[in-house]
XYZ file of C-alpha atoms in Angstrom:
189
model
C -8.436 0.505 15.638
C -7.944 0.788 19.416
C -7.846 -2.960 19.772
C -5.406 -3.321 16.866
C -3.179 -0.662 18.357
C -3.226 -2.288 21.814
C -2.454 -5.723 20.340
C 0.423 -4.429 18.246
C 1.892 -2.398 21.129
C 1.790 -5.556 23.246
C 3.521 -7.521 20.488
C 6.221 -4.844 20.191
C 6.875 -5.125 23.911
C 6.955 -8.939 23.945
C 9.224 -9.093 20.885
C 11.544 -6.574 22.506
C 11.677 -8.534 25.754
C 12.524 -11.683 23.812
C 15.273 -9.944 21.876
C 13.462 -10.452 18.563
C 14.517 -7.110 17.112
C 13.645 -7.950 13.485
C 10.140 -9.030 14.478
C 9.722 -6.035 16.782
C 10.601 -3.694 13.939
C 8.168 -5.335 11.520
C 5.393 -5.099 14.127
C 6.282 -1.423 14.720
C 5.879 -0.853 10.974
C 2.428 -2.391 11.104
C 1.604 -0.294 14.180
C 2.593 2.769 12.143
C -0.082 1.850 9.597
C -2.735 1.507 12.313
C -1.772 4.884 13.764
C -1.771 6.612 10.378
C -5.075 5.120 9.217
C -6.686 6.111 12.511
C -5.760 9.751 11.834
C -2.527 9.998 13.819
C -0.508 10.642 10.698
C 2.610 12.194 12.222
C 2.960 9.400 14.747
C 2.319 6.777 12.055
C 4.897 8.296 9.696
C 7.489 8.486 12.484
C 6.885 4.871 13.518
C 7.056 3.580 9.933
C 10.090 5.716 9.034
C 12.008 4.380 12.022
C 11.140 0.841 11.095
C 12.184 1.335 7.481
C 15.483 2.852 8.580
C 16.186 -0.052 10.955
C 15.280 -2.691 8.359
C 17.054 -1.023 5.440
C 18.895 -3.548 3.366
C 17.553 -6.418 5.426
C 18.547 -8.784 2.664
C 14.906 -9.335 1.842
C 14.143 -7.114 -1.180
C 10.460 -7.987 -1.182
C 10.138 -6.965 2.475
C 12.268 -3.849 2.006
C 10.267 -2.826 -1.066
C 6.913 -3.442 0.632
C 8.018 -1.374 3.638
C 8.989 1.539 1.368
C 5.665 1.264 -0.525
C 3.687 1.207 2.710
C 5.619 4.206 4.065
C 4.975 5.989 0.756
C 1.238 5.388 1.161
C 1.250 6.900 4.671
C 3.338 9.851 3.531
C 0.785 10.407 0.765
C -2.009 10.385 3.384
C -0.022 12.954 5.368
C 0.130 15.221 2.294
C 3.893 14.750 1.939
C 3.692 13.942 -1.753
C 7.300 14.459 -2.817
C 8.513 12.198 0.003
C 5.829 9.693 -0.913
C 7.037 9.683 -4.483
C 10.674 9.123 -3.388
C 9.703 6.172 -1.159
C 7.507 4.663 -3.879
C 10.352 4.978 -6.393
C 12.661 3.118 -3.990
C 9.991 0.459 -3.585
C 9.686 0.029 -7.325
C 13.433 -0.519 -7.681
C 13.261 -3.353 -5.144
C 9.975 -4.906 -6.191
C 10.324 -5.441 -9.937
C 10.909 -9.218 -9.393
C 7.735 -9.409 -7.227
C 4.754 -8.511 -9.400
C 1.969 -8.334 -6.776
C 3.805 -5.938 -4.491
C 5.230 -4.100 -7.493
C 1.654 -3.393 -8.657
C 0.863 -1.961 -5.229
C 3.975 0.252 -5.367
C 2.930 1.442 -8.857
C -0.409 2.566 -7.417
C 1.227 4.480 -4.584
C 3.771 6.024 -6.943
C 1.051 7.061 -9.371
C -0.968 8.545 -6.513
C 1.985 10.675 -5.366
C 2.668 11.843 -8.913
C -1.000 12.673 -9.482
C -1.068 14.775 -6.295
C 1.877 16.756 -7.650
C 0.073 17.476 -10.921
C 2.377 15.222 -12.925
C -0.554 13.558 -14.654
C 1.246 11.952 -17.608
C 3.796 10.307 -15.315
C 0.982 9.246 -12.983
C -0.903 7.692 -15.865
C 2.195 5.770 -16.983
C 2.799 4.458 -13.429
C -0.792 3.449 -12.983
C -0.856 1.823 -16.456
C 2.189 -0.249 -15.480
C 0.509 -1.359 -12.271
C -2.742 -2.156 -14.075
C -0.831 -4.276 -16.584
C 0.547 -6.337 -13.726
C -2.853 -6.530 -12.099
C -4.474 -7.689 -15.320
C -1.853 -10.423 -15.771
C -2.273 -11.644 -12.201
C -6.040 -11.284 -12.010
C -5.795 -9.492 -8.640
C -3.405 -8.563 -5.848
C -3.657 -8.959 -2.119
C -2.661 -5.473 -1.086
C -3.340 -2.137 -2.764
C -5.683 -3.254 -5.542
C -8.422 -0.725 -4.701
C -5.848 2.079 -4.442
C -4.361 1.135 -7.804
C -7.754 0.910 -9.526
C -8.897 4.246 -8.072
C -5.637 5.937 -9.050
C -5.900 4.512 -12.564
C -9.402 5.995 -12.941
C -8.321 9.356 -11.524
C -5.236 9.489 -13.753
C -7.378 8.775 -16.808
C -9.705 11.591 -15.739
C -6.797 13.952 -15.174
C -5.499 13.495 -18.728
C -8.968 14.177 -20.183
C -10.067 10.602 -20.846
C -13.399 10.912 -19.041
C -15.161 7.968 -20.647
C -12.203 5.657 -19.937
C -12.076 6.969 -16.360
C -15.787 6.241 -15.864
C -15.305 2.701 -17.258
C -12.313 2.142 -14.952
C -14.261 3.399 -11.941
C -17.147 1.040 -12.753
C -14.734 -1.880 -13.061
C -13.212 -0.953 -9.713
C -16.607 -0.859 -8.044
C -17.601 -4.205 -9.547
C -14.341 -5.778 -8.345
C -14.848 -4.413 -4.819
C -18.431 -5.689 -4.822
C -17.244 -9.180 -5.860
C -14.561 -9.202 -3.167
C -17.031 -8.009 -0.560
C -19.521 -10.728 -1.550
C -16.793 -13.382 -1.304
C -15.685 -12.144 2.110
C -19.233 -12.149 3.414
C -20.054 -15.618 2.122
C -20.856 -18.212 4.769
C -18.136 -20.515 3.348
C -15.422 -17.889 3.916
C -16.750 -17.062 7.390
C -16.579 -20.741 8.378
C -12.985 -21.052 7.187
């Protein structure tokens, strides 16, 4: 993560020097993820929140929605579940026309609801995301989170056998993705 942080900080500086404010803000948002996932949650939340505020209503609903979903995920990591839920709900409003990122936002929303003990709502949000995932066959970002949250929501509502099945499916999917990523063909490309 140190290398990623250094690279992103350099990109923020270069974009700022070149007057590329939009790009600088997007890179700052990505830097916020690196900070948060490396355990610097408060710094990551602050960086991402600032970027979301500066890019609000950018005219790109997919970007705006994805930024809110990503901020929601970091807020969830920081234990700020009500804020996470609010950001995820905003993301869902923006992302309905964009199924892959909408599925990711459903997973984050369900996770925030689950953490607040609102298990029926969490199950409904995760079910919606899984419906999208099933139609698409996979998503680029947030698939593991969605699948895990689906299994946990099933468990939380007392559907243990379904939860175990969902967890097995999630593990199998991750194994297949890992095998694909480690294949010599992918490494050469």
